[in-house]
Amino acid sequence: MHCQDLNKQPKKTLKNKLLFWGSVALIIGGGYIYMSLPEDPRRVSISIELPAETEALPYEVRYRSSICKNKYRDGDFNARYEDDRRYVEVIPKKQGGSNIYKETISVDDGGYCKWKLSNIIIGFQYKKNSSILNNIEENTPVKVKFVFDDYASATSNRQPKEEYNDFIVQKNYYPLKKEFIDNNRKSIVSIKGEQNSLTYQLYIPNEIVYKPILHTNKMVTVIEPANREDKFKIIYPDGTITDVDSAYPLDFEKIINMR
């Protein structure tokens, strides 16, 4: 079954569409998308409390439809069908003069396809003008994924942590600077935690609060060797140096216990 391409509806129908109770018209790229939202759509509030010198990433919101299908060919060129998916990018709004950014997302997004919220990815990174970057151009963010349907295994290679109702995510993070002996390669600053890929399987939440704790004063420097057979050099915040075969995982227990 194919989903009707709503973008191709003629513009002259806009006036009539707006007369229907409960209908919403969105204008995207000059075309119209019509969605009949549920009478009382369930929503989830997601906020992030930003550490100093950081900025929130746009929320990556994905919906799934079991009504509308995508057609594709498998390895034997047989026709296959899978649930259609839709991606929406949402910019969270700053809450007054605080460091909190928040947005409310529809769980049931309606429309002909009866879109259901599948997952949301949120995150943060250092601002370009932050003191820790110090002319470093590449800045890798940290992200957290919240899964609302039964497709957690398809979106993550880790077993998701299950959470019921409203909850707060509070994790510690540390800046990591990666340098290269090869002067032609530029340094990279990223944000690392004990688990770099957090995924949560959610059941009926109304509010999610993400409170990352960023220890900017505990930066770890990793120097990548010029040759593969050589070792990585890790410089911890207290000045100790360790030579290892692989830069990851870092010794987070050592970092946490440093004053």
Short mmCIF file of C-alpha atoms in Angstrom, two decimals:
data_model
loop_
_atom_site.label_atom_id
_atom_site.label_comp_id
_atom_site.label_asym_id
_atom_site.label_seq_id
_atom_site.Cartn_x
_atom_site.Cartn_y
_atom_site.Cartn_z
CA MET A 1 0.00 0.00 0.00
CA HIS A 2 1.36 3.35 -0.98
CA CYS A 3 0.89 6.57 0.95
CA GLN A 4 -0.65 9.43 -1.00
CA ASP A 5 1.90 12.15 -1.77
CA LEU A 6 0.31 15.02 0.13
CA ASN A 7 2.90 17.49 -1.16
CA LYS A 8 1.34 17.22 -4.63
CA GLN A 9 -2.15 18.39 -3.68
CA PRO A 10 -3.14 21.55 -5.62
CA LYS A 11 -2.85 24.83 -3.76
CA LYS A 12 -6.45 25.77 -4.61
CA THR A 13 -7.65 23.25 -2.02
CA LEU A 14 -6.02 25.17 0.86
CA LYS A 15 -9.09 27.31 1.56
CA ASN A 16 -11.38 24.29 1.69
CA LYS A 17 -8.98 22.29 3.82
CA LEU A 18 -8.86 24.99 6.48
CA LEU A 19 -12.65 24.73 6.87
CA PHE A 20 -12.42 21.21 8.22
CA TRP A 21 -12.46 20.99 12.00
CA GLY A 22 -9.21 19.73 13.47
CA SER A 23 -7.17 20.13 10.27
CA VAL A 24 -3.78 21.80 10.09
CA ALA A 25 -1.95 23.10 7.01
CA LEU A 26 1.83 23.33 7.06
CA ILE A 27 3.84 25.11 4.36
CA ILE A 28 7.16 23.43 3.62
CA GLY A 29 9.33 24.51 0.72
CA GLY A 30 6.43 26.13 -1.12
CA GLY A 31 4.19 23.02 -0.99
CA TYR A 32 1.37 22.14 1.39
CA ILE A 33 1.19 19.19 3.74
CA TYR A 34 -2.21 18.56 5.34
CA MET A 35 -2.49 16.71 8.60
CA SER A 36 -5.65 15.94 10.58
CA LEU A 37 -4.36 15.94 14.10
CA PRO A 38 -6.08 13.85 16.78
CA GLU A 39 -8.76 15.63 18.79
CA ASP A 40 -6.55 15.72 21.89
CA PRO A 41 -3.04 14.67 20.76
CA ARG A 42 -0.69 13.35 23.42
CA ARG A 43 2.54 15.30 23.71
CA VAL A 44 5.85 14.88 25.46
CA SER A 45 7.92 17.77 26.83
CA ILE A 46 11.70 17.43 26.39
CA SER A 47 14.13 19.92 27.91
CA ILE A 48 17.90 20.17 28.15
CA GLU A 49 19.76 22.14 30.82
CA LEU A 50 22.92 23.35 29.09
CA PRO A 51 26.35 23.55 30.76
CA ALA A 52 28.35 26.77 30.32
CA GLU A 53 29.79 27.52 26.85
CA THR A 54 27.64 24.90 25.13
CA GLU A 55 24.69 24.98 22.75
CA ALA A 56 21.78 22.63 22.13
CA LEU A 57 21.53 20.67 18.90
CA PRO A 58 18.26 20.64 16.96
CA TYR A 59 16.02 17.79 18.10
CA GLU A 60 16.00 14.96 15.54
CA VAL A 61 12.40 13.73 15.59
CA ARG A 62 11.38 10.60 13.67
CA TYR A 63 7.87 9.32 13.08
CA ARG A 64 6.78 5.92 11.77
CA SER A 65 3.60 4.79 9.99
CA SER A 66 2.30 1.23 9.78
CA ILE A 67 -0.36 2.39 7.30
CA CYS A 68 1.84 4.02 4.67
CA LYS A 69 4.57 1.80 3.23
CA ASN A 70 7.86 2.25 1.41
CA LYS A 71 8.57 -0.16 -1.44
CA TYR A 72 12.10 -1.46 -2.00
CA ARG A 73 13.91 -4.38 -3.67
CA ASP A 74 15.82 -7.00 -1.73
CA GLY A 75 19.03 -8.72 -2.86
CA ASP A 76 17.02 -10.99 -5.17
CA PHE A 77 15.15 -7.99 -6.64
CA ASN A 78 11.90 -9.06 -5.00
CA ALA A 79 9.52 -6.27 -3.99
CA ARG A 80 9.41 -5.64 -0.24
CA TYR A 81 7.48 -3.17 1.87
CA GLU A 82 8.42 -1.48 5.13
CA ASP A 83 6.84 1.11 7.39
CA ASP A 84 7.17 4.63 6.06
CA ARG A 85 9.24 7.03 8.15
CA ARG A 86 9.30 10.80 8.43
CA TYR A 87 12.03 13.05 9.83
CA VAL A 88 11.42 16.44 11.44
CA GLU A 89 14.06 18.80 12.82
CA VAL A 90 12.89 20.89 15.78
CA ILE A 91 14.77 23.82 17.32
CA PRO A 92 14.26 23.85 21.11
CA LYS A 93 13.26 27.21 22.60
CA LYS A 94 15.24 29.01 25.28
CA GLN A 95 13.22 29.37 28.48
CA GLY A 96 13.47 33.01 29.54
CA GLY A 97 16.91 34.00 30.83
CA SER A 98 17.78 30.46 31.94
CA ASN A 99 20.13 27.89 30.40
CA ILE A 100 17.19 25.56 29.75
CA TYR A 101 15.97 24.79 26.22
CA LYS A 102 12.64 23.06 25.78
CA GLU A 103 10.20 21.80 23.16
CA THR A 104 6.95 19.85 23.19
CA ILE A 105 6.62 17.05 20.63
CA SER A 106 3.43 15.34 19.41
CA VAL A 107 3.36 11.61 20.09
CA ASP A 108 0.42 11.04 17.72
CA ASP A 109 0.95 13.26 14.69
CA GLY A 110 -2.16 12.21 12.78
CA GLY A 111 -2.57 12.65 9.05
CA TYR A 112 -3.59 10.04 6.48
CA CYS A 113 -0.64 7.88 7.55
CA LYS A 114 -1.45 8.08 11.29
CA TRP A 115 2.12 9.00 12.16
CA LYS A 116 3.39 7.73 15.53
CA LEU A 117 6.45 9.07 17.32
CA SER A 118 9.30 6.58 16.90
CA ASN A 119 12.36 8.23 18.46
CA ILE A 120 13.95 11.56 19.34
CA ILE A 121 17.67 12.36 19.45
CA ILE A 122 18.85 15.39 21.42
CA GLY A 123 22.35 16.60 22.27
CA PHE A 124 24.74 19.45 22.87
CA GLN A 125 28.20 20.65 21.88
CA TYR A 126 30.67 23.42 22.69
CA LYS A 127 29.89 26.79 21.14
CA LYS A 128 32.24 27.84 18.36
CA ASN A 129 33.50 30.80 20.39
CA SER A 130 33.99 28.82 23.62
CA SER A 131 37.35 29.20 25.34
CA ILE A 132 38.11 25.48 25.30
CA LEU A 133 38.09 25.26 21.50
CA ASN A 134 40.81 27.92 21.15
CA ASN A 135 40.78 28.08 17.33
CA ILE A 136 39.96 24.37 16.97
CA GLU A 137 37.41 24.04 14.17
CA GLU A 138 36.13 20.49 14.59
CA ASN A 139 33.80 20.01 17.53
CA THR A 140 32.07 16.66 18.10
CA PRO A 141 28.80 16.71 20.10
CA VAL A 142 27.26 14.17 22.46
CA LYS A 143 23.77 12.79 21.86
CA VAL A 144 21.04 10.86 23.69
CA LYS A 145 18.29 8.84 22.01
CA PHE A 146 14.76 8.32 23.36
CA VAL A 147 12.74 5.51 21.74
CA PHE A 148 8.94 5.54 21.97
CA ASP A 149 7.98 2.45 19.94
CA ASP A 150 9.11 -1.18 19.64
CA TYR A 151 12.00 -0.49 17.28
CA ALA A 152 14.78 0.25 19.79
CA SER A 153 16.89 -2.67 18.53
CA ALA A 154 16.76 -1.27 15.01
CA THR A 155 18.07 2.13 16.07
CA SER A 156 20.86 1.16 18.49
CA ASN A 157 23.44 -1.59 18.94
CA ARG A 158 23.11 -1.31 22.72
CA GLN A 159 20.41 -2.69 24.97
CA PRO A 160 18.30 0.38 25.83
CA LYS A 161 17.56 1.31 29.40
CA GLU A 162 13.84 1.17 30.12
CA GLU A 163 12.14 4.11 31.82
CA TYR A 164 8.53 4.53 32.86
CA ASN A 165 6.69 7.82 33.25
CA ASP A 166 8.59 11.12 33.63
CA PHE A 167 12.29 11.02 34.40
CA ILE A 168 15.56 13.00 34.54
CA VAL A 169 18.76 12.00 32.71
CA GLN A 170 21.79 13.27 34.63
CA LYS A 171 25.24 12.19 33.40
CA ASN A 172 28.86 13.33 33.78
CA TYR A 173 30.86 14.36 30.72
CA TYR A 174 34.45 15.39 30.04
CA PRO A 175 36.13 17.24 27.16
CA LEU A 176 38.48 15.16 25.02
CA LYS A 177 41.06 16.77 22.76
CA LYS A 178 42.47 14.58 20.02
CA GLU A 179 45.77 15.66 18.48
CA PHE A 180 47.76 14.19 15.61
CA ILE A 181 51.52 13.95 15.10
CA ASP A 182 50.80 14.62 11.44
CA ASN A 183 50.66 18.43 11.33
CA ASN A 184 48.37 18.31 8.31
CA ARG A 185 45.55 16.93 10.44
CA LYS A 186 43.65 19.35 12.66
CA SER A 187 42.87 18.74 16.32
CA ILE A 188 39.37 17.69 17.37
CA VAL A 189 37.51 18.46 20.61
CA SER A 190 34.67 16.15 21.61
CA ILE A 191 32.54 15.52 24.69
CA LYS A 192 32.82 12.07 26.25
CA GLY A 193 31.00 10.18 28.97
CA GLU A 194 31.34 6.71 30.42
CA GLN A 195 28.74 5.67 27.85
CA ASN A 196 29.04 7.54 24.57
CA SER A 197 25.81 6.16 23.15
CA LEU A 198 22.84 6.46 25.52
CA THR A 199 19.52 4.96 24.43
CA TYR A 200 16.35 4.89 26.52
CA GLN A 201 13.19 2.88 25.83
CA LEU A 202 10.32 5.01 27.12
CA TYR A 203 6.82 4.10 28.25
CA ILE A 204 4.16 6.81 28.59
CA PRO A 205 6.35 9.77 29.61
CA ASN A 206 4.92 13.30 29.68
CA GLU A 207 8.18 15.05 30.50
CA ILE A 208 11.88 14.29 30.02
CA VAL A 209 14.65 16.44 31.47
CA TYR A 210 18.28 16.06 30.34
CA LYS A 211 20.82 17.54 32.77
CA PRO A 212 24.37 16.89 31.52
CA ILE A 213 27.18 17.80 33.93
CA LEU A 214 30.23 18.90 31.92
CA HIS A 215 33.59 18.97 33.75
CA THR A 216 35.44 21.38 31.46
CA ASN A 217 38.34 21.60 33.94
CA LYS A 218 39.14 17.90 33.42
CA MET A 219 40.16 17.75 29.78
CA VAL A 220 41.88 14.60 28.51
CA THR A 221 44.28 14.84 25.55
CA VAL A 222 44.81 11.90 23.19
CA ILE A 223 47.75 12.00 20.76
CA GLU A 224 47.36 9.66 17.82
CA PRO A 225 50.60 8.03 16.57
CA ALA A 226 51.91 8.54 13.06
CA ASN A 227 52.25 4.78 12.53
CA ARG A 228 49.68 2.08 13.33
CA GLU A 229 52.20 -0.06 15.18
CA ASP A 230 52.95 2.77 17.63
CA LYS A 231 50.96 3.48 20.77
CA PHE A 232 48.48 6.23 21.59
CA LYS A 233 49.55 8.72 24.22
CA ILE A 234 46.89 9.78 26.72
CA ILE A 235 47.49 12.83 28.91
CA TYR A 236 45.12 13.02 31.89
CA PRO A 237 44.09 16.26 33.67
CA ASP A 238 46.62 15.72 36.48
CA GLY A 239 49.50 15.51 33.95
CA THR A 240 50.00 11.74 34.07
CA ILE A 241 50.76 10.13 30.70
CA THR A 242 49.75 6.65 29.59
CA ASP A 243 50.83 4.79 26.44
CA VAL A 244 48.11 2.44 25.19
CA ASP A 245 47.26 0.41 22.10
CA SER A 246 43.84 2.04 21.76
CA ALA A 247 42.63 5.47 22.84
CA TYR A 248 39.30 4.09 24.04
CA PRO A 249 37.88 3.43 26.46
CA LEU A 250 39.34 6.10 28.72
CA ASP A 251 40.01 5.43 32.40
CA PHE A 252 36.96 7.29 33.70
CA GLU A 253 37.48 6.10 37.26
CA LYS A 254 40.88 7.82 37.19
CA ILE A 255 39.33 11.02 35.80
CA ILE A 256 36.47 11.09 38.31
CA ASN A 257 38.81 10.69 41.30
CA MET A 258 41.06 13.56 40.22
CA ARG A 259 40.69 16.80 42.20
#
